[in-house]
CSV table of C-alpha atoms and ligand atoms in Angstrom, one decimal:
chain,number,residue,atom,x,y,z
Z,228,MET,CA,-61.9,-8.6,-52.4
Z,229,LYS,CA,-60.5,-5.1,-52.4
Z,230,HIS,CA,-56.9,-4.3,-52.9
Z,231,TYR,CA,-54.9,-1.5,-51.2
Z,232,LEU,CA,-51.5,0.1,-51.6
Z,233,LEU,CA,-49.7,0.7,-48.4
Z,234,PHE,CA,-46.3,2.6,-48.0
Z,235,ALA,CA,-44.3,3.1,-44.9
Z,236,ALA,CA,-40.9,4.7,-44.4
Z,237,GLY,CA,-38.7,5.8,-41.5
Z,238,LYS,CA,-35.4,5.5,-40.0
Z,239,ASP,CA,-34.1,2.0,-40.2
Z,240,ARG,CA,-34.5,-0.1,-37.1
Z,241,PRO,CA,-35.5,-3.6,-36.1
Z,242,GLY,CA,-39.2,-4.2,-36.0
Z,243,ILE,CA,-40.7,-2.2,-38.9
Z,244,VAL,CA,-41.6,-5.0,-41.0
Z,245,ALA,CA,-43.0,-6.9,-38.2
Z,246,ALA,CA,-45.1,-4.0,-36.9
Z,247,ILE,CA,-46.8,-3.3,-40.3
Z,248,SER,CA,-47.3,-7.0,-41.1
Z,249,ARG,CA,-48.7,-7.5,-37.6
Z,250,ILE,CA,-51.4,-4.9,-38.2
Z,251,LEU,CA,-52.4,-6.5,-41.6
Z,252,TYR,CA,-52.4,-10.0,-40.2
Z,253,ARG,CA,-54.6,-9.1,-37.3
Z,254,HIS,CA,-57.1,-7.6,-39.6
Z,255,GLY,CA,-57.3,-10.6,-41.8
Z,256,CYS,CA,-55.6,-8.8,-44.7
Z,257,ASN,CA,-53.4,-10.8,-47.1
Z,258,MET,CA,-50.1,-9.2,-48.2
Z,259,ALA,CA,-49.6,-9.6,-51.9
Z,260,ASP,CA,-46.5,-8.2,-53.8
Z,261,SER,CA,-44.2,-6.0,-51.9
Z,262,THR,CA,-40.8,-4.3,-52.3
Z,263,MET,CA,-38.9,-3.3,-49.1
Z,264,THR,CA,-35.5,-1.9,-48.9
Z,265,ARG,CA,-33.1,0.2,-47.0
Z,266,ILE,CA,-31.8,3.4,-48.6
Z,267,ALA,CA,-29.0,5.2,-46.7
Z,268,SER,CA,-30.3,4.9,-43.1
Z,269,GLU,CA,-34.0,4.9,-44.0
Z,270,PHE,CA,-36.2,1.9,-44.6
Z,271,ALA,CA,-39.1,1.9,-47.0
Z,272,MET,CA,-41.7,-0.5,-47.8
Z,273,LEU,CA,-44.3,-0.4,-50.6
Z,274,LEU,CA,-46.9,-3.2,-50.6
Z,275,ILE,CA,-50.2,-4.3,-52.0
Z,276,PHE,CA,-52.6,-6.2,-49.7
Z,277,GLN,CA,-56.0,-7.7,-50.1
Z,278,ALA,CA,-58.7,-6.9,-47.5
Z,279,PRO,CA,-61.6,-9.1,-46.5
Z,280,ALA,CA,-65.1,-8.3,-47.8
Z,281,GLY,CA,-66.7,-5.3,-46.1
Z,282,TRP,CA,-63.4,-4.1,-44.6
Z,283,ARG,CA,-62.6,-0.5,-44.5
Z,284,ALA,CA,-59.2,1.2,-44.5
Z,285,GLU,CA,-60.1,3.5,-41.6
Z,286,ARG,CA,-60.1,0.4,-39.4
Z,287,ILE,CA,-56.3,0.2,-39.3
Z,288,GLY,CA,-55.8,4.0,-39.4
Z,289,GLN,CA,-55.5,4.3,-35.7
Z,290,GLU,CA,-53.1,1.4,-35.4
Z,291,LEU,CA,-50.9,2.8,-38.2
Z,292,GLN,CA,-50.9,6.1,-36.4
Z,293,ARG,CA,-49.7,4.4,-33.1
Z,294,CYS,CA,-47.1,2.6,-35.3
Z,295,GLU,CA,-46.0,6.0,-36.7
Z,296,LYS,CA,-45.4,7.5,-33.4
Z,297,ARG,CA,-43.7,4.5,-31.9
Z,298,LEU,CA,-41.3,3.8,-34.7
Z,299,GLY,CA,-41.0,7.2,-36.3
Z,300,LEU,CA,-42.6,6.2,-39.5
Z,301,PHE,CA,-44.4,8.0,-42.3
Z,302,THR,CA,-47.3,5.9,-43.8
Z,303,GLY,CA,-50.1,6.0,-46.3
Z,304,ILE,CA,-52.8,3.8,-47.7
Z,305,LYS,CA,-54.4,4.1,-51.2
Z,306,PRO,CA,-57.3,2.0,-52.4
Z,307,LEU,CA,-56.7,0.2,-55.8
Z,308,ALA,CA,-59.2,-0.5,-58.6
Z,309,SER,CA,-59.3,-4.3,-59.1
Z,310,SER,CA,-57.5,-3.9,-62.5
Z,311,GLU,CA,-54.7,-1.9,-60.8
Z,312,SER,CA,-53.7,-4.7,-58.4
Z,313,ARG,CA,-52.8,-7.1,-61.3
Z,314,ALA,CA,-49.3,-7.2,-62.9
Z,315,LEU,CA,-49.0,-5.3,-66.1
Z,316,LYS,CA,-48.3,-7.2,-69.3
Z,317,PRO,CA,-44.8,-6.4,-70.5
Z,318,LYS,CA,-44.5,-3.8,-73.2
Z,319,GLY,CA,-41.4,-5.4,-74.7
Z,320,ARG,CA,-38.2,-6.9,-73.9
Z,321,ALA,CA,-36.4,-5.9,-70.7
Z,322,HIS,CA,-33.1,-4.0,-71.1
Z,323,ILE,CA,-30.6,-2.8,-68.5
Z,324,ILE,CA,-29.0,0.7,-69.0
Z,325,SER,CA,-25.9,1.8,-67.2
Z,326,VAL,CA,-25.0,5.4,-66.9
Z,327,TYR,CA,-22.0,6.6,-64.9
Z,328,GLY,CA,-19.3,9.3,-64.5
Z,329,ALA,CA,-18.5,12.4,-62.6
Z,330,ASP,CA,-21.5,13.7,-60.7
Z,331,ARG,CA,-23.2,16.8,-62.0
Z,332,PRO,CA,-26.6,18.2,-61.8
Z,333,GLY,CA,-29.3,16.8,-64.1
Z,334,ILE,CA,-28.1,13.2,-64.8
Z,335,VAL,CA,-31.3,11.6,-63.7
Z,336,TYR,CA,-33.6,14.2,-65.1
Z,337,ARG,CA,-31.9,14.3,-68.6
Z,338,VAL,CA,-31.7,10.5,-69.0
Z,339,SER,CA,-35.3,10.0,-67.8
Z,340,ARG,CA,-36.5,12.8,-70.0
Z,341,CYS,CA,-34.8,11.2,-73.0
Z,342,LEU,CA,-36.7,7.9,-72.2
Z,343,ALA,CA,-40.0,9.8,-71.5
Z,344,SER,CA,-39.8,11.6,-74.8
Z,345,LYS,CA,-39.7,8.2,-76.6
Z,346,ARG,CA,-42.6,6.9,-74.4
Z,347,ILE,CA,-40.3,4.3,-72.8
Z,348,ASN,CA,-41.4,2.7,-69.6
Z,349,ILE,CA,-38.9,2.5,-66.7
Z,350,THR,CA,-39.6,-0.5,-64.5
Z,351,HIS,CA,-36.7,-0.2,-62.1
Z,352,VAL,CA,-34.1,2.4,-61.2
Z,353,SER,CA,-31.2,2.4,-58.9
Z,354,THR,CA,-28.8,5.3,-58.4
Z,355,HIS,CA,-25.7,5.7,-56.3
Z,356,ARG,CA,-23.6,8.7,-55.5
Z,357,THR,CA,-20.0,8.0,-54.6
Z,358,GLU,CA,-17.5,10.2,-53.1
Z,359,THR,CA,-13.7,10.2,-52.8
Z,360,SER,CA,-11.4,13.0,-51.6
Z,361,ARG,CA,-10.9,14.0,-55.2
Z,362,ALA,CA,-14.4,13.9,-56.9
Z,363,ALA,CA,-18.0,12.7,-56.6
Z,364,GLY,CA,-19.2,10.0,-59.0
Z,365,TYR,CA,-22.7,9.1,-60.0
Z,366,VAL,CA,-24.1,5.7,-61.2
Z,367,MET,CA,-27.6,5.3,-62.4
Z,368,LEU,CA,-28.8,1.8,-63.4
Z,369,LEU,CA,-32.2,1.4,-65.1
Z,370,GLU,CA,-34.4,-1.3,-66.4
Z,371,VAL,CA,-36.7,-0.4,-69.2
Z,372,GLU,CA,-39.1,-2.2,-71.5
Z,373,LEU,CA,-38.4,-1.8,-75.3
Z,374,PRO,CA,-41.0,-3.0,-77.7
Z,375,SER,CA,-38.7,-3.3,-80.7
Z,376,LEU,CA,-35.1,-3.7,-81.9
Z,377,ARG,CA,-35.5,-0.6,-83.8
Z,378,MET,CA,-36.5,1.3,-80.7
Z,379,ALA,CA,-33.5,-0.2,-78.9
Z,380,ALA,CA,-31.1,1.1,-81.6
Z,381,GLY,CA,-32.7,4.5,-81.6
Z,382,LEU,CA,-32.5,4.8,-77.8
Z,383,ASN,CA,-28.8,3.7,-77.8
Z,384,LYS,CA,-28.0,6.5,-80.2
Z,385,SER,CA,-29.9,9.2,-78.3
Z,386,LEU,CA,-28.3,8.0,-74.9
Z,387,GLY,CA,-24.9,7.9,-76.5
Z,388,ARG,CA,-25.2,11.5,-77.7
Z,389,LEU,CA,-26.6,12.7,-74.3
Z,390,ALA,CA,-23.9,10.9,-72.4
Z,391,SER,CA,-21.0,12.1,-74.4
Z,392,GLY,CA,-22.3,15.7,-74.0
Z,393,MET,CA,-22.2,15.3,-70.3
Z,394,GLY,CA,-18.9,13.4,-70.0
Z,395,LEU,CA,-20.7,10.2,-69.0
Z,396,HIS,CA,-20.4,6.6,-70.0
Z,397,VAL,CA,-23.5,4.8,-71.1
Z,398,SER,CA,-24.2,1.1,-72.2
Z,399,MET,CA,-27.3,-0.9,-72.7
Z,400,ARG,CA,-28.1,-4.6,-73.1
Z,401,PRO,CA,-31.0,-6.9,-73.0
Z,402,VAL,CA,-31.8,-8.9,-69.8
Z,403,GLU,CA,-31.1,-12.5,-70.4
Z,404,THR,CA,-33.6,-14.9,-68.9
Z,405,ALA,CA,-32.9,-18.6,-68.4
Z,406,LYS,CA,-36.0,-20.7,-68.1
Z,407,LEU,CA,-35.0,-24.0,-66.5
O,1228,MET,CA,9.5,-1.0,-56.2
O,1229,ALA,CA,6.8,1.5,-57.4
O,1230,VAL,CA,3.4,1.2,-55.9
O,1231,ARG,CA,1.2,3.5,-57.7
O,1232,HIS,CA,-1.8,5.4,-56.6
O,1233,ILE,CA,-5.0,3.5,-57.8
O,1234,ARG,CA,-7.3,5.8,-59.7
O,1235,LEU,CA,-10.8,5.9,-58.4
O,1236,PHE,CA,-14.2,6.3,-60.1
O,1237,PRO,CA,-15.2,8.8,-61.6
O,1238,ASP,CA,-11.6,9.3,-62.9
O,1239,PHE,CA,-12.1,9.8,-66.6
O,1240,VAL,CA,-9.2,7.5,-67.4
O,1241,LEU,CA,-11.4,4.6,-66.2
O,1242,GLN,CA,-14.1,5.3,-68.8
O,1243,THR,CA,-11.7,5.9,-71.7
O,1244,PRO,CA,-10.7,2.9,-74.1
O,1245,CYS,CA,-7.0,2.3,-73.9
O,1246,ARG,CA,-4.6,2.4,-76.8
O,1247,PRO,CA,-2.9,-0.9,-77.8
O,1248,ILE,CA,0.8,-1.1,-77.1
O,1249,VAL,CA,2.6,-1.1,-80.4
O,1250,ARG,CA,6.2,-1.3,-79.3
O,1251,ILE,CA,7.3,-3.4,-76.3
O,1252,GLY,CA,10.4,-1.8,-74.7
O,1253,PRO,CA,11.8,-0.5,-71.4
O,1254,LYS,CA,8.7,1.6,-70.8
O,1255,THR,CA,6.5,-1.5,-71.2
O,1256,SER,CA,8.6,-3.2,-68.6
O,1257,ASP,CA,8.4,-0.3,-66.2
O,1258,LEU,CA,4.6,-0.3,-66.6
O,1259,LEU,CA,4.3,-4.0,-65.9
O,1260,ARG,CA,6.6,-3.8,-63.0
O,1261,ASP,CA,4.5,-1.0,-61.5
O,1262,LEU,CA,1.3,-3.0,-62.2
O,1263,LYS,CA,2.7,-6.1,-60.4
O,1264,HIS,CA,3.9,-4.1,-57.4
O,1265,THR,CA,0.6,-2.1,-57.1
O,1266,LEU,CA,-1.5,-5.3,-57.5
O,1267,GLN,CA,0.6,-7.0,-54.8
O,1268,ALA,CA,0.2,-4.0,-52.5
O,1269,SER,CA,-3.6,-3.8,-53.0
O,1270,HIS,CA,-4.4,-7.5,-52.4
O,1271,GLY,CA,-6.6,-7.5,-55.5
O,1272,VAL,CA,-6.6,-10.3,-58.1
O,1273,GLY,CA,-6.1,-8.1,-61.1
O,1274,LEU,CA,-5.1,-4.6,-62.1
O,1275,ALA,CA,-5.3,-2.9,-65.5
O,1276,ALA,CA,-3.0,0.0,-66.6
O,1277,PRO,CA,-5.8,2.6,-66.6
O,1278,GLN,CA,-6.3,1.8,-62.9
O,1279,ILE,CA,-2.8,3.5,-62.3
O,1280,GLY,CA,-3.5,6.2,-64.9
O,1281,ILE,CA,-1.9,4.7,-67.8
O,1282,SER,CA,-4.3,4.5,-70.9
O,1283,LEU,CA,-2.5,1.5,-72.5
O,1284,GLN,CA,-3.7,-2.1,-73.0
O,1285,ALA,CA,-1.8,-4.0,-70.3
O,1286,ALA,CA,-3.1,-5.8,-67.3
O,1287,VAL,CA,-1.8,-8.3,-64.6
O,1288,ILE,CA,-3.9,-11.0,-63.1
O,1289,ASN,CA,-3.1,-13.3,-60.2
O,1290,VAL,CA,-5.8,-15.5,-58.6
O,1291,ALA,CA,-3.4,-18.0,-57.1
O,1292,LYS,CA,-3.6,-16.6,-53.5
O,1293,ASP,CA,-7.3,-15.7,-53.5
O,1294,PRO,CA,-9.5,-17.9,-51.3
O,1295,ARG,CA,-12.5,-17.4,-53.7
O,1296,LYS,CA,-10.5,-19.5,-56.3
O,1297,ARG,CA,-10.9,-22.5,-54.0
O,1298,PHE,CA,-14.7,-22.6,-54.1
O,1299,LEU,CA,-15.2,-21.1,-57.5
O,1300,GLY,CA,-12.6,-23.4,-58.9
O,1301,GLY,CA,-11.2,-23.3,-62.5
O,1302,SER,CA,-7.9,-22.6,-64.0
O,1303,ASN,CA,-4.8,-20.9,-62.3
O,1304,HIS,CA,-2.0,-19.4,-64.4
O,1305,GLY,CA,-0.4,-17.8,-61.4
O,1306,LEU,CA,0.8,-14.2,-62.1
O,1307,ALA,CA,-0.3,-13.6,-65.7
O,1308,VAL,CA,0.7,-10.6,-67.8
O,1309,VAL,CA,-1.4,-9.7,-70.8
O,1310,ILE,CA,-0.7,-7.0,-73.4
O,1311,ASN,CA,-3.4,-6.1,-76.0
O,1312,PRO,CA,-5.6,-9.0,-74.8
O,1313,GLN,CA,-8.7,-10.1,-76.8
O,1314,ILE,CA,-11.4,-12.5,-76.0
O,1315,VAL,CA,-11.6,-14.8,-79.0
O,1316,GLU,CA,-14.0,-17.4,-77.7
O,1317,ALA,CA,-16.3,-17.6,-74.8
O,1318,ARG,CA,-18.7,-20.1,-73.3
O,1319,GLY,CA,-21.0,-20.6,-70.3
O,1320,LEU,CA,-22.7,-18.2,-68.0
O,1321,GLU,CA,-21.8,-17.0,-64.5
O,1322,ARG,CA,-23.6,-14.4,-62.4
O,1323,PRO,CA,-21.0,-13.5,-59.8
O,1324,ARG,CA,-21.3,-10.5,-57.4
O,1325,GLU,CA,-18.4,-8.2,-58.5
O,1326,GLY,CA,-16.6,-5.2,-57.1
O,1327,CYS,CA,-13.6,-3.3,-58.2
O,1328,LEU,CA,-10.5,-1.6,-56.6
O,1329,SER,CA,-11.4,1.5,-58.5
O,1330,VAL,CA,-15.1,1.6,-57.3
O,1331,PRO,CA,-14.7,1.0,-53.6
O,1332,ASP,CA,-18.4,1.5,-52.5
O,1333,LEU,CA,-20.3,-0.7,-55.0
O,1334,LEU,CA,-20.9,-4.4,-55.7
O,1335,ALA,CA,-23.2,-5.7,-58.4
O,1336,ASN,CA,-24.5,-9.0,-59.8
O,1337,VAL,CA,-23.0,-9.1,-63.3
O,1338,ARG,CA,-23.0,-11.4,-66.2
O,1339,ARG,CA,-19.8,-13.1,-67.2
O,1340,TYR,CA,-18.7,-16.1,-69.2
O,1341,ALA,CA,-17.6,-19.2,-67.3
O,1342,TRP,CA,-14.8,-19.9,-69.8
O,1343,VAL,CA,-12.9,-17.7,-72.2
O,1344,ARG,CA,-10.1,-18.1,-74.7
O,1345,VAL,CA,-7.8,-15.0,-74.7
O,1346,ARG,CA,-5.2,-14.0,-77.2
O,1347,ALA,CA,-2.6,-11.6,-76.0
O,1348,LEU,CA,1.1,-10.7,-75.9
O,1349,ASN,CA,3.2,-11.7,-73.0
O,1350,ALA,CA,5.8,-9.5,-71.3
O,1351,GLU,CA,8.4,-10.3,-74.0
O,1352,GLY,CA,6.0,-9.5,-76.8
O,1353,ARG,CA,5.2,-13.0,-77.9
O,1354,GLN,CA,1.7,-14.0,-78.7
O,1355,TRP,CA,0.1,-16.4,-76.4
O,1356,ILE,CA,-3.2,-17.9,-76.2
O,1357,LEU,CA,-4.7,-18.9,-72.7
O,1358,GLU,CA,-7.8,-20.8,-71.8
O,1359,VAL,CA,-9.2,-19.6,-68.5
O,1360,GLU,CA,-12.0,-21.0,-66.5
O,1361,GLY,CA,-14.0,-20.2,-63.3
O,1362,PHE,CA,-12.7,-17.5,-61.0
O,1363,GLU,CA,-9.7,-16.8,-63.2
O,1364,ALA,CA,-12.1,-16.3,-66.2
O,1365,LEU,CA,-14.0,-13.7,-64.3
O,1366,ALA,CA,-10.8,-11.8,-63.4
O,1367,PHE,CA,-9.6,-11.9,-67.0
O,1368,GLN,CA,-13.0,-10.5,-68.3
O,1369,HIS,CA,-13.0,-7.8,-65.6
O,1370,GLU,CA,-9.5,-6.6,-66.5
O,1371,ILE,CA,-10.1,-6.7,-70.2
O,1372,ASP,CA,-13.2,-4.6,-69.8
O,1373,HIS,CA,-11.0,-1.9,-68.0
O,1374,LEU,CA,-8.8,-1.8,-71.1
O,1375,GLN,CA,-11.9,-1.1,-73.2
O,1376,GLY,CA,-13.0,1.7,-70.9
O,1377,ARG,CA,-15.7,-0.4,-69.2
O,1378,LEU,CA,-16.5,-1.0,-65.5
O,1379,PHE,CA,-18.4,-4.0,-64.0
O,1380,LEU,CA,-21.3,-1.6,-64.0
O,1381,ASP,CA,-21.6,-2.2,-67.7
O,1382,ARG,CA,-22.3,-5.9,-67.0
O,1383,VAL,CA,-25.0,-5.7,-64.5
O,1384,ALA,CA,-27.3,-8.6,-65.0
O,1385,ASN,CA,-30.3,-7.5,-63.1
O,1386,LEU,CA,-31.3,-4.6,-61.0
O,1387,SER,CA,-32.1,-6.6,-57.9
O,1388,THR,CA,-32.3,-10.0,-56.5
O,1389,ASP,CA,-36.1,-9.6,-56.6
O,1390,LEU,CA,-38.6,-12.2,-57.8
O,1391,TYR,CA,-40.2,-11.4,-61.1
O,1392,ARG,CA,-43.6,-12.4,-62.2
O,1393,ARG,CA,-43.5,-15.2,-64.8
O,1394,GLN,CA,-45.4,-13.0,-67.4
O,1395,ASP,CA,-42.6,-10.5,-67.1
O,1396,LEU,CA,-40.2,-13.1,-68.6
O,1397,GLN,CA,-39.3,-12.9,-72.3
O,1398,ARG,CA,-40.6,-15.6,-74.5
H,1633,ZN,ZN1,-11.6,-3.3,-61.6
């Protein structure tokens, strides 16, 4: 069984999920993990599916193209090695980082560069720009994996320095999980 | 009656920790009156001094009229005034979806305590200890955060309502 990654994005309207999942269903493909969301007025989906033995991606190419035309979508398919379709083992404890303040260029870049320089993995990011008549604000929320408490302390310090230099507010806390 | 303009994110006063009030006098009474009037006009359940541009530790909370109190339950102190409040004990876990008068566009799932004991001064400057629970406890924690220069964005519990794989959980 071979796995593929499929993405599709376009102006939000009813029927996008139905159209894509219909193609997969008709070809005997099983949808595995997916994330689908609306961002501003666009809808984006990113999913992994499992194809039957002997199946080739070109088979749905035409149907996807028709779908692109009809719904104004932008799509792509990428084959995955079997190891790539499995969920990764966590590289530490999940933490949430909140960064916010007046909008200015470079917030996302400088925060993510700080994480990358410490080889810290980002697992989720969500950003929002807000605007009032007086000023624009920026909110960046991240979920990261931190292998050790020492790393958490070091990161907290670096982010604190970075944030105060940019007039931003930053805070970090571990994600609490209740297993019931 | 002075209804003040509500400061909106990213106003820097909202991310600045407030100074405690050391002398309770006529200025404090003016501040509390403005907070009450502005809260009433805004139809919120709580308002902290920095939200009207004053970086001092005072807030007013009133959950009595809010319909959410009915289904979230808990205590109800009516219109409560707190000066220099501190959470001295906390229990339980709630994950409400919160917003803020000062951050009009955004909502987030946050982590809050279900019950807190708060030590504060009242409008006359006498110390009082309140135990608040349920919706009122959420409101107290939200306003006390404002006085520390924090927004509900600092209490975000998870980045989405997604399902997570079991192996992603912490042991
Ligand atoms: Zn608020």
